[in-house]
């Protein structure tokens, strides 16, 4: 039995997590889902962000974390989100933030004339260092002489392992191109390290085409000719930004999935989107990003057949099923609720089995 920690979190997190878990349970696999109420509500009630020892329990006893979203307007500094989500990414050493941006249906891209075959991007976002390391501080705060600093951490070990993961993924999936996104023309030290290490790693994978680009040029080119890219590897902050862009090219945050992975260890799967306070509680949240994150989790847990089946069901759902309001501009109306989409997806899955 593999134990899965479910952390629905805030806003639409619980609305989509409920459906995601129902879908995963429908496979009848030896998975046990255990629910944890960490998030803004709990934090505001009793001050708990994560209880002592929780990380150790995850490490020793759980196979994965299935995560909704965190973020609540009542916690403006977002300290609980850092203490929950970023803490798990860092302390569990989940160094691969895997974010596929695949076009499930031609109609979902805002790019004129582009089709499914043109948009098959997979991002490898470094997930344990960079500007997210939390190193820095503020001095003379609130005065005219205030100084604020955040330091970008780039380690050879950290850069090498994410580049290696990106090349290996490309090789295993029969892809041919890996692109590095950096800002080595300005950030000479840290991003100079990325360039050198990327070149070293690419030399170990001579069958794959490697190209390094400046992130600003890449952001432009992803819109101009996305078909030129397959696997993109980048640092923590650029990966955060480029993957929202990638989501927008392929149907939006409502269907963008992600994995926070350390191969062979407990890993965390979550939609790319946040808690969406603007639509929370209204039945408008698209549950497909959560469902697709579940498919990534099934694959990590050693159930690739079930993962592929779930992806096919989502594809069919998008093609001809009910849709939440976020997809109506692409696919047409009427709009359905989160629950309706979830129910249909479950039915579609059972017809595929
Ligand atoms: P967001 O992703 O929550 O929302 C951005 C926009 O996308 C909103 O208009 C929202 O309605 C829409 N959207 C998001 N998910 C959707 C879904 N499943 N279906 C339909 N529409 C959806 O980003 P934000 O508004 O910038 O952030 C809100 C809060 O979430 C903040 O506190 C932020 O820090 C947090 N956040 C958390 C995570 C996470 O937990 N991984 C990720 C991003 C943002
Ligand atoms: C994401 C989110 C997070 C990030 C926030 C909520 C800390 O935007 O998962 O993309 O910046 O990584
Ligand atoms: Mn983000």
Tab-separated table of C-alpha atoms and ligand atoms in Angstrom:
chain	number	residue	atom	x	y	z
A	1	UNK	CA	0.000	0.000	0.000
A	2	UNK	CA	1.386	3.396	-1.000
A	3	UNK	CA	0.375	6.254	1.296
A	4	UNK	CA	-0.522	9.613	-0.283
A	5	UNK	CA	-0.732	12.783	1.811
A	6	UNK	CA	-3.508	14.993	0.450
A	7	UNK	CA	-3.160	18.683	1.288
A	8	UNK	CA	-6.075	20.545	-0.347
A	9	UNK	CA	-5.007	23.957	1.046
A	10	UNK	CA	-6.866	27.190	0.339
A	11	UNK	CA	-9.419	28.706	-2.035
A	12	UNK	CA	-10.192	26.384	-4.951
A	13	UNK	CA	-7.608	23.862	-3.654
A	14	UNK	CA	-10.208	21.798	-1.734
A	15	UNK	CA	-12.732	22.030	-4.610
A	16	UNK	CA	-10.342	20.468	-7.114
A	17	UNK	CA	-8.593	18.107	-4.663
A	18	UNK	CA	-11.897	16.423	-3.795
A	19	UNK	CA	-12.407	15.555	-7.442
A	20	UNK	CA	-8.802	14.608	-8.079
A	21	UNK	CA	-8.833	12.095	-5.231
A	22	UNK	CA	-12.165	10.609	-6.337
A	23	UNK	CA	-10.719	10.072	-9.796
A	24	UNK	CA	-7.518	8.482	-8.513
A	25	UNK	CA	-9.441	6.244	-6.106
A	26	UNK	CA	-11.583	4.994	-8.990
A	27	UNK	CA	-8.574	3.055	-10.353
A	28	UNK	CA	-8.700	0.684	-7.382
A	29	UNK	CA	-4.897	0.790	-7.014
A	30	UNK	CA	-3.234	0.036	-3.672
A	31	UNK	CA	-3.082	3.722	-2.710
A	32	UNK	CA	-4.237	5.140	0.628
A	33	UNK	CA	-5.194	8.822	0.667
A	34	UNK	CA	-4.769	10.618	3.997
A	35	UNK	CA	-6.041	14.174	4.358
A	36	UNK	CA	-4.275	17.061	6.105
A	37	UNK	CA	-5.886	20.443	6.774
A	38	UNK	CA	-2.794	22.667	6.461
A	39	UNK	CA	-3.495	26.059	4.924
A	40	UNK	CA	-4.685	29.547	5.816
A	41	UNK	CA	-7.709	28.451	7.866
A	42	UNK	CA	-5.633	26.255	10.176
A	43	UNK	CA	-2.832	28.823	10.363
A	44	UNK	CA	-5.225	31.597	11.382
A	45	UNK	CA	-6.969	29.309	13.871
A	46	UNK	CA	-4.051	27.861	15.814
A	47	UNK	CA	-0.846	29.172	14.255
A	48	UNK	CA	0.121	25.840	12.658
A	49	UNK	CA	1.937	26.041	9.349
A	50	UNK	CA	3.266	22.478	9.337
A	51	UNK	CA	3.509	20.552	12.616
A	52	UNK	CA	6.930	19.511	13.916
A	53	UNK	CA	8.068	16.205	12.490
A	54	UNK	CA	5.717	16.343	9.488
A	55	UNK	CA	8.535	16.483	6.929
A	56	UNK	CA	10.202	13.474	8.526
A	57	UNK	CA	6.918	11.548	8.441
A	58	UNK	CA	6.506	12.351	4.754
A	59	UNK	CA	10.039	11.259	4.025
A	60	UNK	CA	9.757	7.973	5.868
A	61	UNK	CA	6.155	6.909	5.423
A	62	UNK	CA	4.597	8.497	2.355
A	63	UNK	CA	5.066	7.855	-1.344
A	64	UNK	CA	3.707	11.212	-2.530
A	65	UNK	CA	1.925	14.433	-1.654
A	66	UNK	CA	-1.147	15.437	-3.669
A	67	UNK	CA	-1.435	19.169	-3.208
A	68	UNK	CA	-4.199	21.685	-4.084
A	69	UNK	CA	-3.038	25.292	-3.682
A	70	UNK	CA	-2.126	27.772	-0.968
A	71	UNK	CA	-2.700	31.518	-0.780
A	72	UNK	CA	-5.334	33.523	1.065
A	73	UNK	CA	-6.024	37.266	1.114
A	74	UNK	CA	-6.267	37.072	4.927
A	75	UNK	CA	-2.551	36.178	5.035
A	76	UNK	CA	-1.123	39.032	2.966
A	77	UNK	CA	2.536	38.121	3.550
A	78	UNK	CA	1.830	34.585	2.278
A	79	UNK	CA	4.043	33.223	5.086
A	80	UNK	CA	2.019	30.009	5.409
A	81	UNK	CA	2.474	29.318	1.664
A	82	UNK	CA	6.236	29.634	2.046
A	83	UNK	CA	6.140	27.461	5.153
A	84	UNK	CA	4.041	24.764	3.486
A	85	UNK	CA	4.737	24.557	-0.238
A	86	UNK	CA	8.220	26.061	-0.557
A	87	UNK	CA	9.284	24.251	2.617
A	88	UNK	CA	8.288	20.898	1.122
A	89	UNK	CA	10.046	21.680	-2.171
A	90	UNK	CA	13.231	22.620	-0.332
A	91	UNK	CA	13.318	20.262	2.625
A	92	UNK	CA	12.274	17.201	0.636
A	93	UNK	CA	14.837	18.269	-1.979
A	94	UNK	CA	12.292	18.113	-4.818
A	95	UNK	CA	14.737	19.488	-7.332
A	96	UNK	CA	12.764	18.847	-10.504
A	97	UNK	CA	9.731	21.005	-11.092
A	98	UNK	CA	8.299	19.185	-14.099
A	99	UNK	CA	5.729	21.251	-15.969
A	100	UNK	CA	4.477	19.838	-19.263
A	101	UNK	CA	2.616	22.259	-21.545
A	102	UNK	CA	0.881	20.055	-24.074
A	103	UNK	CA	-1.903	21.144	-26.369
A	104	UNK	CA	-4.782	18.717	-25.768
A	105	UNK	CA	-6.966	20.263	-28.481
A	106	UNK	CA	-6.157	22.637	-31.383
A	107	UNK	CA	-8.821	25.071	-30.165
A	108	UNK	CA	-7.102	25.680	-26.826
A	109	UNK	CA	-4.230	27.808	-28.071
A	110	UNK	CA	-4.549	31.553	-28.612
A	111	UNK	CA	-1.754	31.303	-31.196
A	112	UNK	CA	-3.042	31.752	-34.722
A	113	UNK	CA	-2.535	28.729	-36.987
A	114	UNK	CA	-0.795	26.545	-34.374
A	115	UNK	CA	-1.916	22.973	-33.826
A	116	UNK	CA	-1.365	20.144	-31.385
A	117	UNK	CA	1.883	19.041	-33.011
A	118	UNK	CA	3.286	22.573	-32.635
A	119	UNK	CA	2.930	22.749	-28.870
A	120	UNK	CA	4.614	19.939	-27.004
A	121	UNK	CA	6.711	21.779	-24.430
A	122	UNK	CA	8.075	20.320	-21.218
A	123	UNK	CA	9.694	22.616	-18.676
A	124	UNK	CA	12.319	21.510	-16.188
A	125	UNK	CA	12.323	24.235	-13.575
A	126	UNK	CA	15.090	24.096	-10.956
A	127	UNK	CA	13.150	23.911	-7.703
A	128	UNK	CA	15.536	24.079	-4.742
A	129	UNK	CA	17.696	27.167	-5.157
A	130	UNK	CA	17.932	30.330	-7.287
A	131	UNK	CA	16.190	33.455	-6.051
A	132	UNK	CA	13.848	31.275	-4.005
A	133	UNK	CA	16.583	30.289	-1.544
A	134	UNK	CA	15.398	32.946	0.886
A	135	UNK	CA	18.835	34.460	1.357
A	136	UNK	CA	18.843	38.190	1.809
A	137	UNK	CA	17.432	40.769	4.096
A	138	UNK	CA	16.353	44.278	4.610
A	139	UNK	CA	18.233	47.029	6.341
A	140	UNK	CA	16.916	50.388	7.586
A	141	UNK	CA	13.408	49.286	6.665
A	142	UNK	CA	10.860	52.029	6.333
A	143	UNK	CA	13.454	54.783	6.047
A	144	UNK	CA	14.621	56.683	2.984
A	145	UNK	CA	17.864	54.696	3.224
A	146	UNK	CA	16.195	51.289	3.065
A	147	UNK	CA	18.255	48.545	1.444
A	148	UNK	CA	16.625	45.281	0.364
A	149	UNK	CA	18.485	42.334	-1.055
A	150	UNK	CA	17.726	38.833	-2.303
A	151	UNK	CA	20.603	36.648	-3.375
A	152	UNK	CA	20.361	34.173	-6.254
A	153	UNK	CA	21.970	30.868	-5.340
A	154	UNK	CA	23.306	28.717	-8.173
A	155	UNK	CA	25.293	25.638	-7.219
A	156	UNK	CA	27.152	23.392	-9.623
A	157	UNK	CA	25.448	20.371	-8.076
A	158	UNK	CA	21.998	21.947	-8.332
A	159	UNK	CA	22.451	23.104	-11.915
A	160	UNK	CA	23.991	19.853	-13.034
A	161	UNK	CA	21.248	17.617	-11.651
A	162	UNK	CA	18.388	19.585	-13.223
A	163	UNK	CA	20.180	19.741	-16.593
A	164	UNK	CA	20.885	16.011	-16.418
A	165	UNK	CA	17.223	15.318	-15.618
A	166	UNK	CA	16.111	17.384	-18.623
A	167	UNK	CA	18.447	15.585	-21.055
A	168	UNK	CA	17.526	12.169	-19.675
A	169	UNK	CA	13.829	12.929	-20.008
A	170	UNK	CA	14.300	14.023	-23.622
A	171	UNK	CA	16.295	10.877	-24.421
A	172	UNK	CA	13.784	8.549	-22.761
A	173	UNK	CA	10.803	10.127	-24.524
A	174	UNK	CA	12.335	10.073	-27.984
A	175	UNK	CA	12.631	13.857	-28.120
A	176	UNK	CA	15.564	15.551	-29.802
A	177	UNK	CA	15.925	19.104	-28.460
A	178	UNK	CA	16.824	20.621	-25.090
A	179	UNK	CA	16.990	24.383	-24.599
A	180	UNK	CA	18.494	26.250	-21.653
A	181	UNK	CA	16.912	29.584	-20.713
A	182	UNK	CA	19.145	31.974	-18.782
A	183	UNK	CA	20.341	35.556	-18.656
A	184	UNK	CA	24.040	34.840	-19.046
A	185	UNK	CA	24.630	38.091	-20.915
A	186	UNK	CA	24.031	40.051	-17.706
A	187	UNK	CA	24.230	37.630	-14.776
A	188	UNK	CA	27.778	36.652	-15.607
A	189	UNK	CA	28.580	34.562	-12.543
A	190	UNK	CA	25.503	32.499	-11.735
A	191	UNK	CA	24.259	32.159	-15.265
A	192	UNK	CA	27.780	31.728	-16.567
A	193	UNK	CA	27.803	28.636	-14.358
A	194	UNK	CA	24.525	27.465	-15.962
A	195	UNK	CA	26.023	27.870	-19.453
A	196	UNK	CA	29.165	25.902	-18.621
A	197	UNK	CA	27.393	23.101	-16.811
A	198	UNK	CA	24.678	22.850	-19.494
A	199	UNK	CA	27.412	22.450	-22.133
A	200	UNK	CA	29.111	19.739	-20.044
A	201	UNK	CA	25.899	17.822	-19.539
A	202	UNK	CA	24.942	18.151	-23.191
A	203	UNK	CA	28.321	16.651	-24.166
A	204	UNK	CA	27.237	13.520	-22.267
A	205	UNK	CA	24.135	13.344	-24.502
A	206	UNK	CA	25.549	13.767	-28.011
A	207	UNK	CA	22.402	12.438	-29.697
A	208	UNK	CA	20.392	15.396	-28.402
A	209	UNK	CA	20.492	18.906	-29.822
A	210	UNK	CA	21.320	21.475	-27.159
A	211	UNK	CA	20.815	25.200	-27.423
A	212	UNK	CA	21.236	27.980	-24.837
A	213	UNK	CA	19.090	31.104	-25.104
A	214	UNK	CA	18.544	34.306	-23.217
A	215	UNK	CA	15.231	34.101	-21.431
A	216	UNK	CA	13.815	37.306	-22.914
A	217	UNK	CA	14.418	36.090	-26.453
A	218	UNK	CA	13.001	32.684	-25.584
A	219	UNK	CA	9.804	34.208	-24.136
A	220	UNK	CA	9.302	35.950	-27.463
A	221	UNK	CA	10.163	32.918	-29.554
A	222	UNK	CA	7.840	30.606	-27.609
A	223	UNK	CA	4.992	32.699	-28.967
A	224	UNK	CA	6.463	33.126	-32.447
A	225	UNK	CA	7.488	29.522	-33.092
A	226	UNK	CA	6.745	27.168	-30.177
A	227	UNK	CA	7.286	24.182	-32.478
A	228	UNK	CA	11.036	24.869	-32.338
A	229	UNK	CA	11.148	23.781	-28.665
A	230	UNK	CA	10.641	20.522	-26.811
A	231	UNK	CA	12.371	20.371	-23.417
A	232	UNK	CA	13.287	23.651	-21.708
A	233	UNK	CA	15.485	23.742	-18.610
A	234	UNK	CA	15.790	26.857	-16.496
A	235	UNK	CA	16.206	28.321	-13.026
A	236	UNK	CA	13.560	28.657	-10.357
A	237	UNK	CA	12.286	32.172	-11.097
A	238	UNK	CA	12.431	32.029	-14.891
A	239	UNK	CA	10.709	28.643	-14.694
A	240	UNK	CA	7.920	30.119	-12.606
A	241	UNK	CA	7.298	32.822	-15.194
A	242	UNK	CA	7.786	30.756	-18.368
A	243	UNK	CA	5.436	28.022	-17.168
A	244	UNK	CA	2.535	30.442	-16.678
A	245	UNK	CA	3.304	31.600	-20.227
A	246	UNK	CA	3.401	27.985	-21.401
A	247	UNK	CA	0.053	27.368	-19.669
A	248	UNK	CA	-1.480	30.345	-21.473
A	249	UNK	CA	-0.301	28.928	-24.811
A	250	UNK	CA	-2.025	25.599	-24.162
A	251	UNK	CA	-5.416	26.350	-22.582
A	252	UNK	CA	-4.600	28.215	-19.399
A	253	UNK	CA	-3.962	27.511	-15.738
A	254	UNK	CA	-7.139	25.446	-15.484
A	255	UNK	CA	-5.391	22.531	-17.200
A	256	UNK	CA	-1.693	23.039	-16.350
A	257	UNK	CA	-0.224	20.247	-14.206
A	258	UNK	CA	3.061	19.861	-12.369
A	259	UNK	CA	5.266	17.529	-10.403
A	260	UNK	CA	7.844	18.483	-7.780
A	261	UNK	CA	10.083	15.482	-7.999
A	262	UNK	CA	13.109	13.844	-6.474
A	263	UNK	CA	13.402	10.572	-8.389
A	264	UNK	CA	12.949	7.593	-6.087
A	265	UNK	CA	11.781	9.678	-3.136
A	266	UNK	CA	8.519	11.109	-1.836
A	267	UNK	CA	7.464	13.779	-4.364
A	268	UNK	CA	4.696	16.375	-4.618
A	269	UNK	CA	2.124	16.807	-7.381
A	270	UNK	CA	0.007	19.934	-7.793
A	271	UNK	CA	-1.673	22.093	-10.403
A	272	UNK	CA	0.387	25.081	-11.588
A	273	UNK	CA	-2.433	27.407	-10.573
A	274	UNK	CA	-2.932	29.005	-7.182
A	275	UNK	CA	-5.911	29.270	-4.859
A	276	UNK	CA	-7.808	31.595	-7.270
A	277	UNK	CA	-9.630	33.621	-4.596
A	278	UNK	CA	-11.592	35.382	-7.370
A	279	UNK	CA	-13.540	32.215	-8.213
A	280	UNK	CA	-13.286	30.208	-4.959
A	281	UNK	CA	-16.547	28.754	-3.665
A	282	UNK	CA	-18.398	29.404	-6.909
A	283	UNK	CA	-18.113	26.023	-8.614
A	284	UNK	CA	-16.094	27.604	-11.419
A	285	UNK	CA	-12.693	26.009	-10.838
A	286	UNK	CA	-11.460	23.727	-13.567
A	287	UNK	CA	-10.516	20.375	-11.959
A	288	UNK	CA	-8.514	19.160	-14.981
A	289	UNK	CA	-5.153	20.611	-13.836
A	290	UNK	CA	-5.550	18.700	-10.569
A	291	UNK	CA	-6.565	15.536	-12.449
A	292	UNK	CA	-3.563	15.803	-14.793
A	293	UNK	CA	-1.263	16.367	-11.801
A	294	UNK	CA	-2.728	13.105	-10.516
A	295	UNK	CA	-1.666	11.442	-13.766
A	296	UNK	CA	1.900	12.702	-13.243
A	297	UNK	CA	1.730	11.285	-9.717
A	298	UNK	CA	0.518	7.879	-10.955
A	299	UNK	CA	3.456	7.759	-13.308
A	300	UNK	CA	5.878	8.603	-10.491
A	301	UNK	CA	4.292	5.880	-8.338
A	302	UNK	CA	4.872	3.260	-11.025
A	303	UNK	CA	1.423	3.164	-12.648
A	304	UNK	CA	2.124	4.426	-16.198
A	305	UNK	CA	-0.837	2.582	-17.748
A	306	UNK	CA	-3.330	4.269	-15.432
A	307	UNK	CA	-1.582	7.622	-15.952
A	308	UNK	CA	-1.969	7.331	-19.728
A	309	UNK	CA	-5.619	6.322	-19.354
A	310	UNK	CA	-6.332	9.375	-17.214
A	311	UNK	CA	-4.654	11.638	-19.765
A	312	UNK	CA	-6.784	10.138	-22.551
A	313	UNK	CA	-9.925	10.703	-20.495
A	314	UNK	CA	-8.982	14.366	-19.983
A	315	UNK	CA	-8.334	14.695	-23.691
A	316	UNK	CA	-11.778	13.296	-24.497
A	317	UNK	CA	-13.376	15.479	-21.856
A	318	UNK	CA	-11.837	18.564	-23.464
A	319	UNK	CA	-12.804	17.432	-26.937
A	320	UNK	CA	-16.448	16.742	-26.282
A	321	UNK	CA	-17.354	16.977	-22.596
A	322	UNK	CA	-18.632	19.643	-20.230
A	323	UNK	CA	-16.260	22.516	-19.519
A	324	UNK	CA	-15.750	25.109	-16.795
A	325	UNK	CA	-15.997	28.835	-17.709
A	326	UNK	CA	-12.231	29.259	-18.258
A	327	UNK	CA	-12.416	26.996	-21.347
A	328	UNK	CA	-15.614	28.471	-22.801
A	329	UNK	CA	-13.797	31.198	-24.798
A	330	UNK	CA	-11.883	28.441	-26.621
A	331	UNK	CA	-14.419	25.634	-26.855
A	332	UNK	CA	-17.750	27.454	-26.684
A	333	UNK	CA	-20.492	27.184	-24.077
A	334	UNK	CA	-22.461	26.470	-22.061
A	335	UNK	CA	-20.329	26.543	-18.922
A	336	UNK	CA	-20.530	23.647	-16.470
A	337	UNK	CA	-19.518	23.449	-12.812
A	338	UNK	CA	-16.421	21.895	-11.258
A	339	UNK	CA	-18.559	18.981	-10.019
A	340	UNK	CA	-20.187	18.365	-13.402
A	341	UNK	CA	-16.822	18.190	-15.141
A	342	UNK	CA	-15.537	15.862	-12.408
A	343	UNK	CA	-18.546	13.534	-12.727
A	344	UNK	CA	-18.221	13.351	-16.504
A	345	UNK	CA	-14.517	12.698	-16.302
A	346	UNK	CA	-15.160	9.788	-13.922
A	347	UNK	CA	-17.753	8.369	-16.318
A	348	UNK	CA	-15.427	8.814	-19.277
A	349	UNK	CA	-12.651	6.989	-17.405
A	350	UNK	CA	-14.840	4.038	-16.595
A	351	UNK	CA	-15.917	3.774	-20.238
A	352	UNK	CA	-12.259	3.723	-21.307
A	353	UNK	CA	-11.312	0.948	-18.855
B	1	LIG	P1	-4.039	31.909	-9.479
B	1	LIG	O1	-3.410	30.811	-10.243
B	1	LIG	O2	-4.674	31.536	-8.206
B	1	LIG	O3	-5.139	32.620	-10.429
B	1	LIG	C1	-4.807	33.302	-11.630
B	1	LIG	C2	-6.058	33.391	-12.525
B	1	LIG	O4	-6.327	32.105	-13.074
B	1	LIG	C3	-7.305	33.794	-11.779
B	1	LIG	O5	-8.110	34.618	-12.594
B	1	LIG	C4	-8.006	32.490	-11.512
B	1	LIG	O6	-9.410	32.590	-11.403
B	1	LIG	C5	-7.607	31.660	-12.724
B	1	LIG	N1	-7.534	30.238	-12.373
B	1	LIG	C6	-6.569	29.647	-11.625
B	1	LIG	N2	-6.816	28.344	-11.475
B	1	LIG	C7	-7.965	28.088	-12.147
B	1	LIG	C8	-8.744	26.913	-12.345
B	1	LIG	N3	-8.398	25.718	-11.859
B	1	LIG	N4	-9.880	27.027	-13.079
B	1	LIG	C9	-10.245	28.208	-13.604
B	1	LIG	N5	-9.548	29.352	-13.453
B	1	LIG	C10	-8.422	29.290	-12.712
B	1	LIG	O7	-2.927	33.024	-9.258
B	1	LIG	P2	-2.996	34.379	-8.398
B	1	LIG	O8	-4.363	34.961	-8.487
B	1	LIG	O9	-1.832	35.152	-8.814
B	1	LIG	O10	-2.735	33.892	-6.928
B	1	LIG	C11	-3.748	33.628	-5.958
B	1	LIG	C12	-3.093	33.075	-4.709
B	1	LIG	O11	-2.572	31.768	-4.975
B	1	LIG	C13	-1.898	33.897	-4.208
B	1	LIG	O12	-1.928	33.870	-2.805
B	1	LIG	C14	-0.693	33.144	-4.737
B	1	LIG	O13	0.452	33.356	-3.970
B	1	LIG	C15	-1.175	31.724	-4.644
B	1	LIG	N6	-0.522	30.790	-5.571
B	1	LIG	C16	-0.322	29.540	-5.096
B	1	LIG	C17	0.208	28.555	-5.924
B	1	LIG	C18	0.391	27.184	-5.403
B	1	LIG	O14	-0.137	26.837	-4.362
B	1	LIG	N7	1.133	26.347	-6.091
B	1	LIG	C19	0.493	28.873	-7.261
B	1	LIG	C20	0.255	30.169	-7.722
B	1	LIG	C21	-0.268	31.115	-6.858
B	2	LIG	C1	4.032	28.204	-8.443
B	2	LIG	C2	3.683	29.351	-7.522
B	2	LIG	C3	4.657	29.388	-6.360
B	2	LIG	C4	6.044	29.696	-6.905
B	2	LIG	C5	4.290	30.361	-5.213
B	2	LIG	C6	2.891	30.166	-4.728
B	2	LIG	C7	5.238	30.253	-4.078
B	2	LIG	O1	3.644	30.545	-8.230
B	2	LIG	O2	4.023	27.062	-7.982
B	2	LIG	O3	4.265	28.442	-9.633
B	2	LIG	O4	6.404	30.868	-7.067
B	2	LIG	O5	6.762	28.742	-7.177
B	3	LIG	MN1	3.855	30.294	-10.401
